[in-house]
Amino acid sequence: ATFDFFNPKVGITYQLSAASNVYASYALANKEPIRSDFTDWPIGQSPKAEQLHDIEAGYRIRTPRFNIGINGYAMLYKDQLIPTGQLNDVGSTLRRNVDDSYRMGLEFDGRWVPTNWFAWGATLAYSQNKIRNFTEVVGDVENFYESTDISFSPDWVASSELAFTPWKPLELALLSKYVSRQYLDNTSSSERSIDGFFVNNVRIAYHTSIWKLKNLGLSLLVNNVFNENYSASGFTWGYYLSETDRLSYNYYYPQATANFLFGLNLKF
């Protein structure tokens, strides 16, 4: 297949003051299907290229003590390629075009440095990720949804980093991440979904110079320090025993419990 695209982008930024600005942008983006989309597509049919209209606007302020940004976006898709929740014969995700879909939301990021020994950085994103007029086909049964959630697209994602420097060569940090419920397919069914999760990592870093070394860096990263049991992805498969009796099999990829990573950095 041959694809010819024109992907323009235009934006404007207005400086409100030396520390703050507002901005807005529009972009048209087209993207071709990947190879596996062609090999996994039903015989006699072909996947279509995706088209995206991306509209964004935001505000940012920067001072010596804090940096805050807020961004709003609307991503309007034609023929978006979305995961179906199923896998092919080698375990890769199956995707299909959907005619009309969108992703809209708000993003926040900030960093606060009140003292020379403490800093807090955080991000927060809320989004609505929807397909309009979607028909799910399971065997001989068709289910129509006027509006439904896109698979593997959580409404909420948040992160935090609390960093402490009790004395200059040593840094301690607590890194946290939250992801809300995700759906394994495109039906918004909690019976085929991944529970939200909240995990924390601890990072310890020490930097010094010794002998002929300009820098000796030691680090320890403890991932999932509270030993949470959670899954971040999965897939589903099922069929109907009757027109109203659906049987689903959900499979999840468990994430590692507490684990450790040591690092050594030498600079001569």
Short mmCIF file of C-alpha atoms in Angstrom, two decimals:
data_model
loop_
_atom_site.label_atom_id
_atom_site.label_comp_id
_atom_site.label_asym_id
_atom_site.label_seq_id
_atom_site.Cartn_x
_atom_site.Cartn_y
_atom_site.Cartn_z
CA ALA A 1 0.00 0.00 0.00
CA THR A 2 1.09 3.58 -0.66
CA PHE A 3 0.28 6.47 1.67
CA ASP A 4 0.82 10.16 0.88
CA PHE A 5 0.35 12.53 3.80
CA PHE A 6 0.43 16.26 4.47
CA ASN A 7 0.87 16.91 8.20
CA PRO A 8 0.83 20.67 8.93
CA LYS A 9 1.14 22.23 12.37
CA VAL A 10 0.65 25.82 13.51
CA GLY A 11 1.00 27.38 16.94
CA ILE A 12 1.15 30.69 18.75
CA THR A 13 2.67 31.70 22.09
CA TYR A 14 1.95 34.95 23.93
CA GLN A 15 4.29 36.11 26.68
CA LEU A 16 2.18 37.49 29.52
CA SER A 17 5.23 38.43 31.57
CA ALA A 18 8.86 37.46 31.96
CA ALA A 19 7.72 34.41 33.92
CA SER A 20 4.49 33.30 32.24
CA ASN A 21 2.94 32.63 28.85
CA VAL A 22 -0.12 31.18 27.15
CA TYR A 23 -0.10 29.16 23.96
CA ALA A 24 -2.33 27.36 21.49
CA SER A 25 -1.68 25.02 18.60
CA TYR A 26 -3.37 22.97 15.92
CA ALA A 27 -1.93 19.98 14.08
CA LEU A 28 -3.17 17.60 11.43
CA ALA A 29 -1.45 14.22 11.61
CA ASN A 30 -1.84 11.13 9.47
CA LYS A 31 -0.21 7.81 10.30
CA GLU A 32 -0.01 4.61 8.31
CA PRO A 33 -0.86 1.19 9.80
CA ILE A 34 2.08 -0.88 11.02
CA ARG A 35 3.10 -4.15 9.40
CA SER A 36 1.26 -6.36 11.90
CA ASP A 37 -1.99 -4.51 11.15
CA PHE A 38 -1.76 -5.75 7.56
CA THR A 39 -0.77 -9.32 8.46
CA ASP A 40 -3.47 -9.62 11.16
CA TRP A 41 -6.28 -8.00 9.17
CA PRO A 42 -9.20 -10.16 7.98
CA ILE A 43 -8.59 -11.70 4.57
CA GLY A 44 -9.84 -9.55 1.72
CA GLN A 45 -9.72 -6.31 3.73
CA SER A 46 -7.00 -3.76 4.52
CA PRO A 47 -6.42 -1.40 7.46
CA LYS A 48 -6.84 2.33 6.91
CA ALA A 49 -4.46 5.11 7.86
CA GLU A 50 -5.32 7.09 10.99
CA GLN A 51 -6.08 10.80 10.82
CA LEU A 52 -5.83 13.09 13.83
CA HIS A 53 -6.88 16.70 14.39
CA ASP A 54 -5.03 17.85 17.53
CA ILE A 55 -6.05 21.10 19.24
CA GLU A 56 -4.16 22.24 22.34
CA ALA A 57 -3.99 25.31 24.57
CA GLY A 58 -2.22 25.97 27.83
CA TYR A 59 -0.57 28.21 30.37
CA ARG A 60 2.86 28.06 32.01
CA ILE A 61 4.59 30.06 34.73
CA ARG A 62 8.22 29.71 35.80
CA THR A 63 9.84 31.28 38.86
CA PRO A 64 12.97 30.34 40.82
CA ARG A 65 10.79 28.47 43.33
CA PHE A 66 8.10 26.86 41.18
CA ASN A 67 7.23 25.84 37.64
CA ILE A 68 3.60 25.11 36.79
CA GLY A 69 1.95 24.21 33.51
CA ILE A 70 -1.65 23.44 32.53
CA ASN A 71 -2.54 22.06 29.11
CA GLY A 72 -5.90 21.23 27.58
CA TYR A 73 -6.23 19.12 24.47
CA ALA A 74 -8.75 17.65 22.07
CA MET A 75 -7.55 14.84 19.82
CA LEU A 76 -10.20 14.06 17.21
CA TYR A 77 -9.62 10.87 15.25
CA LYS A 78 -10.83 9.42 11.99
CA ASP A 79 -10.14 5.67 11.61
CA GLN A 80 -8.05 5.47 14.79
CA LEU A 81 -6.35 2.09 15.17
CA ILE A 82 -7.21 0.83 18.64
CA PRO A 83 -6.41 -2.40 20.52
CA THR A 84 -9.27 -4.89 20.50
CA GLY A 85 -8.10 -6.57 23.71
CA GLN A 86 -7.18 -9.75 21.83
CA LEU A 87 -3.82 -11.14 20.69
CA ASN A 88 -2.66 -12.73 17.46
CA ASP A 89 -1.01 -16.14 17.20
CA VAL A 90 2.38 -14.82 18.36
CA GLY A 91 1.06 -12.76 21.27
CA SER A 92 0.97 -9.31 19.67
CA THR A 93 -1.93 -6.93 20.18
CA LEU A 94 -4.67 -6.93 17.54
CA ARG A 95 -5.85 -3.53 16.36
CA ARG A 96 -8.84 -2.39 14.33
CA ASN A 97 -9.96 0.92 12.81
CA VAL A 98 -12.83 2.77 14.45
CA ASP A 99 -14.55 5.44 12.40
CA ASP A 100 -15.09 8.18 15.00
CA SER A 101 -13.19 8.53 18.28
CA TYR A 102 -11.54 11.15 20.46
CA ARG A 103 -9.25 11.78 23.41
CA MET A 104 -9.90 14.98 25.38
CA GLY A 105 -8.46 16.09 28.66
CA LEU A 106 -6.41 18.30 30.91
CA GLU A 107 -2.78 17.87 31.93
CA PHE A 108 -1.01 19.48 34.86
CA ASP A 109 2.67 19.42 35.72
CA GLY A 110 4.45 21.30 38.45
CA ARG A 111 7.63 21.54 40.45
CA TRP A 112 8.05 23.34 43.77
CA VAL A 113 11.45 24.04 45.36
CA PRO A 114 10.79 25.83 48.68
CA THR A 115 14.29 25.19 50.08
CA ASN A 116 17.67 24.01 48.85
CA TRP A 117 17.14 20.58 50.46
CA PHE A 118 13.61 19.72 49.30
CA ALA A 119 11.75 19.65 45.98
CA TRP A 120 8.38 18.27 44.92
CA GLY A 121 7.43 17.50 41.35
CA ALA A 122 4.03 16.21 40.29
CA THR A 123 1.92 15.49 37.22
CA LEU A 124 -1.82 14.92 36.91
CA ALA A 125 -3.79 14.04 33.79
CA TYR A 126 -7.52 13.55 33.32
CA SER A 127 -8.86 12.38 29.98
CA GLN A 128 -11.99 11.10 28.33
CA ASN A 129 -11.12 8.53 25.67
CA LYS A 130 -14.21 7.54 23.71
CA ILE A 131 -15.44 5.77 20.59
CA ARG A 132 -18.70 6.95 19.07
CA ASN A 133 -21.15 4.48 17.52
CA PHE A 134 -19.09 1.35 18.08
CA THR A 135 -20.27 -2.16 17.19
CA GLU A 136 -18.59 -5.09 18.91
CA VAL A 137 -18.84 -8.44 17.15
CA VAL A 138 -18.44 -11.59 19.25
CA GLY A 139 -19.18 -14.65 17.16
CA ASP A 140 -22.70 -14.19 15.81
CA VAL A 141 -23.64 -11.54 18.39
CA GLU A 142 -23.34 -7.80 17.73
CA ASN A 143 -23.41 -5.21 20.52
CA PHE A 144 -23.86 -1.53 19.69
CA TYR A 145 -22.48 1.26 21.89
CA GLU A 146 -23.37 4.88 21.24
CA SER A 147 -20.33 5.89 23.33
CA THR A 148 -17.75 3.62 24.93
CA ASP A 149 -14.27 3.85 26.44
CA ILE A 150 -11.18 3.09 24.37
CA SER A 151 -9.30 0.08 25.69
CA PHE A 152 -6.17 0.58 27.79
CA SER A 153 -6.91 4.29 28.21
CA PRO A 154 -7.28 5.24 31.89
CA ASP A 155 -9.21 8.36 32.88
CA TRP A 156 -6.64 9.38 35.51
CA VAL A 157 -2.84 9.19 35.59
CA ALA A 158 -0.80 10.90 38.31
CA SER A 159 2.79 10.90 39.49
CA SER A 160 4.79 12.50 42.27
CA GLU A 161 8.46 12.86 43.18
CA LEU A 162 9.46 14.01 46.66
CA ALA A 163 13.21 14.68 46.66
CA PHE A 164 15.28 15.38 49.76
CA THR A 165 18.94 16.41 49.97
CA PRO A 166 19.77 16.21 53.70
CA TRP A 167 23.41 16.94 52.86
CA LYS A 168 24.85 17.79 49.49
CA PRO A 169 26.31 14.44 48.28
CA LEU A 170 23.18 12.47 49.25
CA GLU A 171 19.75 12.53 47.62
CA LEU A 172 16.66 10.61 48.76
CA ALA A 173 13.51 10.47 46.68
CA LEU A 174 10.07 8.88 46.86
CA LEU A 175 8.52 8.34 43.42
CA SER A 176 4.81 7.53 43.27
CA LYS A 177 2.49 6.67 40.39
CA TYR A 178 -1.27 6.19 40.15
CA VAL A 179 -3.19 4.80 37.16
CA SER A 180 -6.98 4.42 37.27
CA ARG A 181 -9.04 1.55 35.88
CA GLN A 182 -8.37 0.44 32.31
CA TYR A 183 -10.61 -1.68 30.11
CA LEU A 184 -9.31 -4.78 28.36
CA ASP A 185 -11.64 -4.26 25.41
CA ASN A 186 -13.81 -1.48 24.02
CA THR A 187 -17.05 -2.21 25.88
CA SER A 188 -16.48 -0.26 29.15
CA SER A 189 -17.26 -3.44 31.09
CA SER A 190 -15.74 -3.69 34.57
CA GLU A 191 -15.88 -7.47 34.11
CA ARG A 192 -13.16 -7.08 31.50
CA SER A 193 -10.89 -4.49 33.06
CA ILE A 194 -7.69 -3.88 34.99
CA ASP A 195 -8.00 -2.45 38.49
CA GLY A 196 -6.35 0.88 39.15
CA PHE A 197 -3.04 0.76 40.95
CA PHE A 198 -0.77 2.94 43.08
CA VAL A 199 2.91 2.07 43.36
CA ASN A 200 5.89 3.70 45.03
CA ASN A 201 9.62 3.56 44.35
CA VAL A 202 12.51 4.81 46.49
CA ARG A 203 15.71 6.21 45.02
CA ILE A 204 18.92 6.82 46.98
CA ALA A 205 21.86 8.48 45.23
CA TYR A 206 25.28 9.51 46.48
CA HIS A 207 27.86 11.50 44.49
CA THR A 208 31.38 12.39 45.51
CA SER A 209 34.91 12.74 44.13
CA ILE A 210 37.76 10.57 45.32
CA TRP A 211 41.36 10.08 44.24
CA LYS A 212 41.55 10.71 40.47
CA LEU A 213 37.82 10.30 39.92
CA LYS A 214 35.93 13.48 39.07
CA ASN A 215 32.75 11.77 40.17
CA LEU A 216 31.87 8.57 41.96
CA GLY A 217 28.14 7.97 41.82
CA LEU A 218 26.33 5.26 43.74
CA SER A 219 22.60 4.68 43.44
CA LEU A 220 19.98 2.30 44.75
CA LEU A 221 16.49 2.11 43.27
CA VAL A 222 13.87 0.10 45.15
CA ASN A 223 10.91 -0.45 42.84
CA ASN A 224 7.46 -1.20 44.28
CA VAL A 225 8.82 -0.65 47.78
CA PHE A 226 5.48 -1.54 49.44
CA ASN A 227 5.26 -4.83 47.55
CA GLU A 228 1.95 -4.14 45.80
CA ASN A 229 0.37 -6.89 43.70
CA TYR A 230 -0.94 -5.31 40.50
CA SER A 231 -1.22 -5.67 36.75
CA ALA A 232 -0.63 -2.96 34.17
CA SER A 233 -1.78 -4.81 31.04
CA GLY A 234 -3.56 -7.91 29.82
CA PHE A 235 -5.94 -9.29 27.23
CA THR A 236 -9.36 -10.91 27.05
CA TRP A 237 -11.21 -13.51 25.04
CA GLY A 238 -14.73 -14.86 25.21
CA TYR A 239 -17.91 -16.01 23.54
CA TYR A 240 -21.67 -16.15 24.05
CA LEU A 241 -23.38 -19.25 25.38
CA SER A 242 -26.64 -17.58 24.38
CA GLU A 243 -27.69 -14.11 23.24
CA THR A 244 -27.53 -12.83 26.83
CA ASP A 245 -25.04 -15.18 28.51
CA ARG A 246 -21.46 -14.07 27.84
CA LEU A 247 -18.41 -16.01 29.00
CA SER A 248 -15.16 -14.03 29.28
CA TYR A 249 -11.62 -15.14 29.99
CA ASN A 250 -9.35 -12.38 31.25
CA TYR A 251 -5.57 -12.72 31.32
CA TYR A 252 -3.30 -10.32 33.19
CA TYR A 253 0.41 -9.57 33.15
CA PRO A 254 1.49 -9.34 36.80
CA GLN A 255 4.09 -6.71 37.57
CA ALA A 256 7.15 -7.32 39.71
CA THR A 257 6.82 -7.01 43.45
CA ALA A 258 9.62 -5.28 45.40
CA ASN A 259 12.87 -5.35 43.42
CA PHE A 260 16.22 -3.60 43.59
CA LEU A 261 18.57 -1.96 41.13
CA PHE A 262 22.10 -0.88 42.07
CA GLY A 263 24.07 1.61 40.00
CA LEU A 264 27.71 2.70 39.83
CA ASN A 265 28.87 5.68 37.77
CA LEU A 266 32.53 6.61 37.39
CA LYS A 267 33.73 9.82 35.74
CA PHE A 268 37.44 10.32 35.19
#
